[in-house]
Amino acid sequence: MATRVPEPRREPTLSRRQFLGGAARASAGTMIAPALLLSATGCRKAAPPAPPGEAETHTIRVTRFRGAPDGHEREIWGYNGQFPGPHIRVKEGETLRVKVINELSVPTSIHWHGMHQPGTWQMDGVEGVSGPPIAPSAEFVYEFRATPAGTHWYHSHTGVQYGDGLFGPLLVEESTPTDRYDREEILMLNDWFLEPGDTILERLLKGGMGKMSDKMEVKDRKDVGDIPFQSGLVNGKGRAPGDLKTPLTAVEVKKGETIRLRLINASSTYALRFQIDDHPLTVIATDGPPMKPVTVDHLLICNGERYDVLLEAKQGGARWIRAVTQDGNEILAILRYPDAPGAMPEAKPLQWGPRALTLEQMRAREPVALTEKPREIPLVLGGSMLPYRWGMNDQYYPRADPIEIARGEVIRFALRNPTGMDHPFHLHGHSFHVLGRSGALNLTDPVLKDTINVPSKGEVVIQWRADNPGRWFFHCHIEWHLATGMARVLEIK
Ligand code: C2O
Ligand code: CU
């Protein structure tokens, strides 16, 4: 079965009931990761394979509904009544065709984060860059070739909508497998706020977040989030601090199996450090393409980034899966073996293992032939609190010049970040090689990514070939930074 977007169902699915009504909440012992359930549902209902050249059309309805994924009820914006949205799975090189019906009262869009969209930049789904948004009651059919393979995701690229729930996983299967494992699981991580994104943004713009240390002036420690952390979810489930009963996502594993975990940080605000207690993780891919495997105890996943890690299930009992903000707020899920049915892990405080994934360890599997004389474009990140805005080279999108690039040109972006916050940058339509810090560039085997953190008071150099003509966005993936100007359009002609 090629693609697995479930058709909207009339009867509520288990995952839907779980967050629509407290009464119907499944007990911890019967929890099923929503993504897996959705995938199974889609598989059963999928249409027969389309004739060659004719892709099957999937349908996604964008709606609002009530739910309480962290125990607190609020309005969720979601796809097909599900949150996170349906798990979309397609083979590398196949055509994905998705009809999106906007049943919201405001415009929306879907961006396919990680898809290169060769020759189809109008399908990239960025409001105002790829084309107009989808008006209320209107529909739009996205159609593109799925490449590159790997772990990706899709989300609204209109306003600050994705933080309200408009995102889901997008998986592109490698035509030739790059690693061996027994099975896989998706862990979609996100921070979660009680208020709608529009309200949060309005408050930020008014300067009233109550946490307005001047981000240009943080001296001793860096600022890790523009708005106070409230809670976070793993595959749409979590607990606000102090809550001890809302069900958490549980990954059931058998001793002896190797599982490919596809980790996605779909947060609007926070980078998350990921660890599974007592379980080393072998990182095999990032943002799609494979990387030279490296075994670590924990890794930082910035907004928009993806990491594929192999987990060898060698223990027993139950352990915490932790995704932790850089100021220590924890998002939890459970790894559980059959010898501990329904058990919760021991309530012990977080202790990081000794090995953290470093940028220097992130390398391609093969040597890379880089163009020696790229066109270098320096980009200095900046911002202010009054007015609240974030930008590059003193310009604030949409009042910012597009960067014009000739087709085939090799571009080197030198990103410098003098601000007190990290800024995870995402490039649309291409992957780039991460060369690292100037003076210590990796010119031999730089890893390929599409999202890279530019650390506070630090810098990063990336290089890429502009071989995909079109209008592409390049921006910080923190929603509040993107919404207030930390973005540029790249025009490749
Ligand atoms: Cu994940 Cu421009 O976005
Ligand atoms: Cu930013």
Coordinates of C-alpha atoms and ligand atoms in Angstrom, one line a residue:
M1 CA 0.0 0.0 0.0
A2 CA 1.6 3.2 -1.1
T3 CA 0.0 6.1 0.8
R4 CA -2.0 5.9 3.9
V5 CA -4.0 9.0 4.5
P6 CA -7.3 7.8 6.0
E7 CA -10.4 9.1 4.5
P8 CA -12.5 11.0 7.0
R9 CA -14.6 8.6 9.0
R10 CA -18.1 9.2 10.2
E11 CA -17.8 7.2 13.4
P12 CA -15.3 8.6 15.8
T13 CA -12.0 6.7 15.9
L14 CA -10.4 5.6 19.1
S15 CA -7.9 8.4 19.0
R16 CA -10.6 10.9 18.5
R17 CA -12.7 9.6 21.4
Q18 CA -9.6 9.6 23.6
F19 CA -9.3 13.3 23.5
L20 CA -12.9 14.3 22.9
G21 CA -14.3 12.9 26.1
G22 CA -12.7 12.1 29.4
A23 CA -15.2 9.2 30.0
A24 CA -14.0 7.4 26.9
R25 CA -10.4 7.7 27.8
A26 CA -8.6 4.4 27.4
S27 CA -6.8 2.9 30.3
A28 CA -3.0 3.1 30.2
G29 CA -2.9 -0.6 29.4
T30 CA -4.9 -0.3 26.2
M31 CA -3.3 2.8 24.8
I32 CA -2.3 2.8 21.2
A33 CA -0.1 5.4 19.7
P34 CA -2.4 7.5 17.5
A35 CA 0.0 7.5 14.6
L36 CA 0.0 3.7 14.4
L37 CA -3.8 3.4 14.8
L38 CA -4.3 6.0 12.0
S39 CA -1.9 4.2 9.8
A40 CA -3.7 0.9 10.4
T41 CA -7.0 2.6 9.7
G42 CA -5.8 4.2 6.5
C43 CA -4.3 0.9 5.3
R44 CA -7.6 -0.9 5.7
K45 CA -9.6 1.7 3.9
A46 CA -7.0 2.6 1.2
A47 CA -8.3 2.5 -2.3
P48 CA -6.9 0.0 -4.8
P49 CA -3.5 1.0 -6.2
A50 CA -3.8 3.7 -8.8
P51 CA -2.9 3.0 -12.4
P52 CA 0.6 4.0 -13.3
G53 CA 0.9 7.8 -13.5
E54 CA -2.4 8.3 -11.7
A55 CA -2.0 8.9 -8.0
E56 CA -4.7 8.2 -5.6
T57 CA -6.2 11.3 -4.1
H58 CA -6.3 11.6 -0.4
T59 CA -8.6 14.0 1.4
I60 CA -7.8 16.1 4.4
R61 CA -10.4 18.3 6.1
V62 CA -9.2 21.1 8.2
T63 CA -11.5 21.7 11.2
R64 CA -11.6 22.8 14.8
F65 CA -12.8 20.6 17.6
R66 CA -12.5 20.4 21.4
G67 CA -10.0 18.2 23.1
A68 CA -7.8 17.9 26.2
P69 CA -4.6 16.3 25.1
D70 CA -2.8 17.3 28.3
G71 CA -5.8 17.1 30.6
H72 CA -6.9 20.7 29.9
E73 CA -9.7 21.2 27.4
R74 CA -9.2 23.7 24.7
E75 CA -10.0 24.1 21.0
I76 CA -7.7 22.1 18.7
W77 CA -7.2 22.8 15.1
G78 CA -6.7 19.5 13.3
Y79 CA -6.7 17.4 10.2
N80 CA -9.6 14.9 9.7
G81 CA -10.6 15.5 13.3
Q82 CA -7.3 14.0 14.5
F83 CA -4.4 15.5 16.4
P84 CA -1.6 15.1 15.4
G85 CA -2.9 14.8 11.8
P86 CA -3.1 11.5 10.0
H87 CA 0.1 9.7 9.4
I88 CA 1.0 10.0 5.7
R89 CA 3.3 7.4 4.3
V90 CA 4.5 7.2 0.7
K91 CA 7.4 5.5 -1.2
E92 CA 10.3 7.6 -2.4
G93 CA 9.6 9.0 -5.9
E94 CA 5.9 8.4 -5.8
T95 CA 3.4 11.1 -6.4
L96 CA 1.5 12.3 -3.4
R97 CA -1.8 14.0 -4.1
V98 CA -3.8 15.4 -1.2
K99 CA -7.0 17.4 -1.5
V100 CA -7.3 19.8 1.4
I101 CA -10.7 21.1 2.3
N102 CA -10.7 24.2 4.5
E103 CA -13.5 24.0 6.9
L104 CA -12.1 26.7 9.2
S105 CA -13.4 30.2 9.1
V106 CA -10.0 31.6 8.2
P107 CA -7.5 30.8 5.4
T108 CA -5.0 28.0 5.8
S109 CA -2.3 26.1 3.9
I110 CA -0.2 22.9 4.2
H111 CA 3.5 22.9 3.9
W112 CA 5.3 19.6 3.4
H113 CA 8.3 20.1 5.6
G114 CA 11.3 18.3 4.1
M115 CA 9.9 17.7 0.6
H116 CA 12.1 19.3 -2.1
Q117 CA 9.2 19.8 -4.5
P118 CA 11.4 19.5 -7.6
G119 CA 9.7 21.6 -10.3
T120 CA 6.6 22.1 -8.1
W121 CA 7.4 25.1 -5.9
Q122 CA 3.8 26.2 -6.1
M123 CA 2.9 23.1 -4.1
D124 CA 5.2 24.0 -1.2
G125 CA 2.2 25.5 0.7
V126 CA 3.7 28.7 2.2
E127 CA 1.1 31.4 2.3
G128 CA 2.2 34.4 0.3
V129 CA 5.4 32.7 -1.0
S130 CA 4.2 29.5 -2.9
G131 CA 0.8 31.0 -3.6
P132 CA -2.3 32.3 -2.0
P133 CA -3.7 30.4 1.0
I134 CA -6.8 28.2 0.8
A135 CA -9.8 30.4 1.6
P136 CA -12.5 29.2 4.0
S137 CA -14.8 26.6 2.4
A138 CA -12.4 26.3 -0.5
E139 CA -10.2 23.3 -1.4
F140 CA -6.8 22.9 -3.0
V141 CA -5.1 19.8 -4.4
Y142 CA -1.5 19.5 -3.5
E143 CA 0.4 17.2 -5.9
F144 CA 4.1 16.5 -5.9
R145 CA 6.7 13.8 -6.1
A146 CA 7.8 12.6 -2.7
T147 CA 11.5 13.2 -2.3
P148 CA 13.9 12.9 -0.4
A149 CA 13.2 9.7 1.6
G150 CA 13.1 9.9 5.4
T151 CA 11.2 11.4 8.3
H152 CA 9.3 14.6 7.5
W153 CA 6.2 16.3 8.6
Y154 CA 3.5 18.6 7.3
H155 CA 2.0 21.6 8.9
S156 CA 0.0 24.8 8.2
H157 CA 2.2 27.6 6.9
T158 CA -0.3 30.3 7.6
G159 CA 0.0 32.7 10.5
V160 CA 0.8 30.8 13.7
Q161 CA -1.6 28.0 13.1
Y162 CA 0.5 24.9 13.4
G163 CA 0.9 25.5 17.2
D164 CA -2.8 25.1 17.5
G165 CA -2.5 21.5 16.2
L166 CA -2.2 21.7 12.4
F167 CA 0.6 19.2 11.9
G168 CA 1.2 15.6 11.3
P169 CA 4.0 13.1 10.3
L170 CA 5.0 12.5 6.7
L171 CA 7.1 9.5 6.0
V172 CA 8.9 8.7 2.8
E173 CA 10.2 5.2 2.5
E174 CA 13.7 4.7 1.1
S175 CA 13.6 2.7 -2.1
T176 CA 16.8 1.0 -0.9
P177 CA 16.9 0.6 2.9
T178 CA 19.9 2.2 4.5
D179 CA 19.8 0.5 7.9
R180 CA 18.5 -2.7 9.5
Y181 CA 15.8 -2.7 12.2
D182 CA 12.8 -4.8 13.1
R183 CA 10.1 -2.1 13.1
E184 CA 9.6 1.6 13.5
E185 CA 7.7 4.1 15.6
I186 CA 7.0 7.8 15.2
L187 CA 7.4 10.1 18.2
M188 CA 6.0 13.5 17.3
L189 CA 7.0 15.9 20.1
N190 CA 5.5 19.3 20.7
D191 CA 5.1 22.0 23.3
W192 CA 1.5 22.9 24.0
F193 CA -0.2 26.0 25.3
L194 CA -3.7 26.6 26.5
E195 CA -4.3 29.8 24.6
P196 CA -4.7 30.0 20.9
G197 CA -1.6 31.0 19.0
D198 CA -3.2 34.2 17.8
T199 CA -3.8 35.3 21.4
I200 CA -0.2 34.5 22.3
L201 CA 1.2 36.4 19.3
E202 CA -1.0 39.4 20.1
R203 CA 0.3 39.5 23.6
L204 CA 3.9 39.2 22.4
L205 CA 3.4 42.1 20.1
K206 CA 2.0 44.2 22.9
G207 CA 5.1 43.4 25.0
G208 CA 3.0 41.7 27.7
M209 CA 4.4 38.2 28.1
G210 CA 5.6 38.9 31.6
K211 CA 8.9 37.4 30.8
M212 CA 10.4 40.1 28.7
S213 CA 14.0 40.0 29.7
D214 CA 15.7 41.8 26.8
K215 CA 16.8 38.9 24.6
M216 CA 19.6 40.9 23.2
E217 CA 21.0 41.5 26.6
V218 CA 20.9 38.1 28.3
K219 CA 24.3 37.8 29.8
D220 CA 24.6 34.8 32.1
R221 CA 22.2 32.3 30.6
K222 CA 20.4 32.1 27.4
D223 CA 16.7 32.6 27.0
V224 CA 15.1 29.4 25.7
G225 CA 11.5 30.3 25.0
D226 CA 9.5 33.5 24.3
I227 CA 6.5 32.3 26.3
P228 CA 6.4 30.4 29.5
F229 CA 6.3 26.6 29.1
Q230 CA 3.0 25.0 29.9
S231 CA 3.0 21.4 28.8
G232 CA 4.1 19.2 26.0
L233 CA 2.9 16.2 24.1
V234 CA 4.2 13.0 22.6
N235 CA 2.0 11.8 19.7
G236 CA -0.7 14.1 21.0
K237 CA -0.7 13.0 24.7
G238 CA 0.9 14.6 27.7
R239 CA 0.3 16.0 31.1
A240 CA 0.4 19.6 32.4
P241 CA 2.7 19.9 35.4
G242 CA 1.2 18.4 38.5
D243 CA -1.2 16.2 36.5
L244 CA -0.7 12.5 37.4
K245 CA -3.6 10.9 35.5
T246 CA -3.9 12.0 31.9
P247 CA -2.8 9.0 29.8
L248 CA 0.7 9.3 28.3
T249 CA 1.9 7.7 25.1
A250 CA 3.4 4.3 25.7
V251 CA 5.7 2.6 23.3
E252 CA 5.5 -1.2 23.9
V253 CA 8.7 -3.0 23.0
K254 CA 9.9 -6.6 23.1
K255 CA 13.3 -7.5 24.5
G256 CA 15.7 -8.2 21.6
E257 CA 14.1 -6.0 18.9
T258 CA 15.7 -3.0 17.3
I259 CA 13.3 -0.2 16.6
R260 CA 13.7 2.8 14.3
L261 CA 12.3 5.8 16.2
R262 CA 11.4 8.7 14.0
L263 CA 11.7 11.8 16.1
I264 CA 10.1 15.0 15.0
N265 CA 10.0 18.3 17.0
A266 CA 6.8 20.0 15.9
S267 CA 7.0 22.6 18.7
S268 CA 6.1 26.2 18.1
T269 CA 8.5 27.5 20.8
Y270 CA 10.9 25.1 22.5
A271 CA 13.9 23.0 21.4
L272 CA 13.8 19.6 23.2
R273 CA 16.5 17.4 24.5
F274 CA 15.5 13.7 24.0
Q275 CA 16.5 10.7 26.1
I276 CA 15.2 7.3 26.9
D277 CA 16.5 6.3 30.3
D278 CA 19.0 3.4 30.2
H279 CA 18.7 3.1 26.4
P280 CA 21.5 4.4 24.1
L281 CA 20.3 5.7 20.8
T282 CA 22.1 5.3 17.5
V283 CA 21.4 8.3 15.3
I284 CA 21.2 7.2 11.7
A285 CA 19.5 10.0 9.8
T286 CA 18.5 13.6 10.2
D287 CA 15.9 15.6 8.3
G288 CA 15.6 12.7 5.8
P289 CA 19.0 11.7 4.5
P290 CA 21.2 9.2 6.3
M291 CA 24.1 10.3 8.4
K292 CA 27.2 8.4 9.7
P293 CA 25.7 6.4 12.7
V294 CA 26.7 7.7 16.1
T295 CA 25.6 6.3 19.4
V296 CA 24.6 8.8 22.1
D297 CA 22.5 8.9 25.3
H298 CA 20.6 12.1 24.4
L299 CA 20.3 14.7 21.6
L300 CA 18.8 18.1 21.2
I301 CA 16.0 18.4 18.6
C302 CA 15.2 21.9 17.5
N303 CA 11.9 23.1 16.1
G304 CA 11.3 21.5 12.7
E305 CA 14.2 19.1 13.0
R306 CA 13.9 15.3 12.6
Y307 CA 16.2 12.5 13.8
D308 CA 16.0 8.8 13.1
V309 CA 17.5 6.8 15.9
L310 CA 17.9 3.0 16.4
L311 CA 16.8 1.8 19.8
E312 CA 17.9 -1.7 20.9
A313 CA 15.4 -3.0 23.4
K314 CA 17.7 -4.8 25.8
Q315 CA 16.2 -4.1 29.2
G316 CA 12.9 -4.9 30.8
G317 CA 10.2 -3.1 32.9
A318 CA 9.3 0.4 32.0
R319 CA 11.5 3.5 31.4
W320 CA 10.8 7.2 30.8
I321 CA 11.0 8.7 27.4
R322 CA 11.9 12.3 28.0
A323 CA 11.8 15.4 25.9
V324 CA 13.1 18.3 28.0
T325 CA 13.3 22.0 27.3
Q326 CA 16.7 23.6 27.8
D327 CA 15.4 25.1 31.1
G328 CA 14.3 21.7 32.4
N329 CA 10.6 21.3 31.7
E330 CA 9.9 17.7 30.9
I331 CA 7.6 16.1 28.4
L332 CA 7.1 12.4 29.2
A333 CA 6.2 9.2 27.5
I334 CA 6.7 5.5 28.4
L335 CA 8.9 2.8 27.0
R336 CA 7.5 -0.5 28.3
Y337 CA 8.4 -4.2 28.0
P338 CA 6.0 -7.1 28.2
D339 CA 7.3 -8.1 31.7
A340 CA 5.8 -4.9 33.1
P341 CA 2.2 -4.7 31.6
G342 CA 0.6 -1.4 32.4
A343 CA 3.5 -0.3 34.6
M344 CA 4.7 3.2 35.0
P345 CA 8.4 3.9 35.2
E346 CA 10.0 4.6 38.5
A347 CA 9.5 8.3 39.5
K348 CA 13.2 9.2 39.5
P349 CA 14.6 12.6 38.6
L350 CA 16.1 13.2 35.2
Q351 CA 19.7 12.3 34.9
W352 CA 21.4 12.9 31.6
G353 CA 23.6 10.1 30.2
P354 CA 27.2 11.0 29.5
R355 CA 27.0 11.2 25.7
A356 CA 25.3 14.1 23.9
L357 CA 25.1 14.3 20.1
T358 CA 27.4 17.1 18.9
L359 CA 27.4 19.0 15.6
E360 CA 30.9 17.8 15.0
Q361 CA 29.7 14.2 15.1
M362 CA 27.1 14.8 12.5
R363 CA 28.7 13.7 9.2
A364 CA 27.6 12.3 5.9
R365 CA 28.2 8.6 5.3
E366 CA 30.2 9.3 2.1
P367 CA 32.7 12.0 1.3
V368 CA 31.1 15.1 -0.2
A369 CA 32.4 17.0 -3.2
L370 CA 31.8 20.7 -2.5
T371 CA 32.1 23.5 -4.9
E372 CA 35.1 25.5 -3.9
K373 CA 34.0 29.0 -4.8
P374 CA 30.4 29.4 -3.6
R375 CA 28.7 32.7 -3.4
E376 CA 28.8 33.6 0.2
I377 CA 25.9 35.5 1.8
P378 CA 26.3 36.7 5.4
L379 CA 23.2 36.7 7.4
V380 CA 23.2 38.3 10.9
L381 CA 20.2 37.5 13.1
G382 CA 18.7 40.1 15.3
G383 CA 15.6 41.3 17.0
S384 CA 14.1 43.5 19.6
M385 CA 11.5 43.3 22.3
L386 CA 10.0 46.7 21.8
P387 CA 8.7 46.5 19.2
Y388 CA 8.7 42.7 19.4
R389 CA 10.2 41.5 16.2
W390 CA 12.9 39.2 14.8
G391 CA 14.8 39.6 11.6
M392 CA 17.9 39.1 9.5
N393 CA 20.4 41.8 8.4
D394 CA 18.1 44.4 9.9
Q395 CA 15.1 43.5 7.7
Y396 CA 11.9 42.1 8.9
Y397 CA 9.8 39.9 6.6
P398 CA 7.5 40.8 4.8
R399 CA 9.4 44.1 4.6
A400 CA 12.5 42.4 3.4
D401 CA 14.3 42.1 0.1
P402 CA 14.1 38.7 -1.6
I403 CA 17.5 37.0 -2.2
E404 CA 17.9 36.5 -5.9
I405 CA 19.8 33.4 -6.9
A406 CA 20.6 32.1 -10.4
R407 CA 19.7 28.5 -11.1
G408 CA 22.6 26.2 -10.3
E409 CA 24.4 28.7 -8.2
V410 CA 26.2 27.4 -5.1
I411 CA 25.3 29.4 -2.1
R412 CA 27.0 29.6 1.2
F413 CA 25.0 31.1 4.0
A414 CA 27.1 32.3 6.9
L415 CA 24.6 32.7 9.8
R416 CA 25.7 34.7 12.8
N417 CA 23.5 34.9 15.9
P418 CA 24.5 37.6 18.4
T419 CA 21.1 37.3 20.1
G420 CA 20.4 35.6 23.4
M421 CA 18.2 32.9 21.9
D422 CA 18.9 29.9 19.6
H423 CA 17.2 30.2 16.1
P424 CA 16.5 26.9 14.2
F425 CA 16.6 27.8 10.5
H426 CA 14.8 25.9 7.8
L427 CA 15.4 26.0 4.1
H428 CA 12.6 25.1 1.7
G429 CA 13.0 23.2 -1.6
H430 CA 16.6 22.0 -0.9
S431 CA 18.8 20.3 1.6
F432 CA 22.1 22.0 2.6
H433 CA 25.4 20.7 3.8
V434 CA 26.2 21.8 7.4
L435 CA 29.8 23.0 7.3
G436 CA 29.9 24.1 10.9
R437 CA 31.7 27.1 12.4
S438 CA 33.9 29.3 10.3
G439 CA 37.6 28.6 11.0
A440 CA 36.7 24.9 11.6
L441 CA 34.6 24.1 8.5
N442 CA 34.0 20.5 7.7
L443 CA 34.7 20.4 4.0
T444 CA 35.0 16.6 3.7
D445 CA 31.9 15.0 4.9
P446 CA 29.3 17.6 6.0
V447 CA 25.9 16.2 6.9
L448 CA 22.8 17.0 4.7
K449 CA 19.9 18.7 6.6
D450 CA 17.1 21.1 5.9
T451 CA 16.8 22.6 9.4
I452 CA 19.8 23.8 11.5
N453 CA 20.1 25.5 14.8
V454 CA 22.1 28.7 14.9
P455 CA 23.1 28.8 18.5
S456 CA 22.9 31.9 20.7
K457 CA 26.1 33.9 20.5
G458 CA 27.3 31.4 17.9
E459 CA 27.3 30.8 14.1
V460 CA 26.9 28.2 11.5
V461 CA 27.8 28.0 7.9
I462 CA 25.7 26.0 5.4
Q463 CA 26.2 25.4 1.7
W464 CA 23.8 24.3 -1.0
R465 CA 23.2 24.2 -4.7
A466 CA 20.2 26.2 -5.9
D467 CA 19.1 23.6 -8.4
N468 CA 15.4 23.9 -7.9
P469 CA 13.9 27.1 -9.5
G470 CA 11.1 28.8 -7.7
R471 CA 10.2 31.0 -4.7
W472 CA 11.4 29.4 -1.5
F473 CA 11.2 30.4 2.1
F474 CA 14.2 30.5 4.5
H475 CA 13.3 31.2 8.0
C476 CA 13.6 30.6 11.8
H477 CA 11.1 27.8 12.7
I478 CA 10.1 29.3 16.0
E479 CA 6.6 30.4 15.2
W480 CA 6.8 33.8 16.9
H481 CA 10.1 34.6 15.2
L482 CA 8.8 33.6 11.8
A483 CA 5.6 35.6 12.3
T484 CA 7.4 38.8 13.2
G485 CA 10.0 38.8 10.5
M486 CA 12.8 36.3 10.8
A487 CA 12.4 35.0 7.2
R488 CA 13.4 35.7 3.6
V489 CA 12.2 34.6 0.2
L490 CA 14.8 33.1 -2.1
E491 CA 14.0 33.6 -5.7
I492 CA 15.8 31.1 -7.8
K493 CA 15.6 31.8 -11.6
Ligands
C2O1 CU1 8.3 23.6 8.7 CU2 8.7 27.0 6.5 O1 8.5 25.3 7.6
CU2 CU 14.2 32.4 15.9

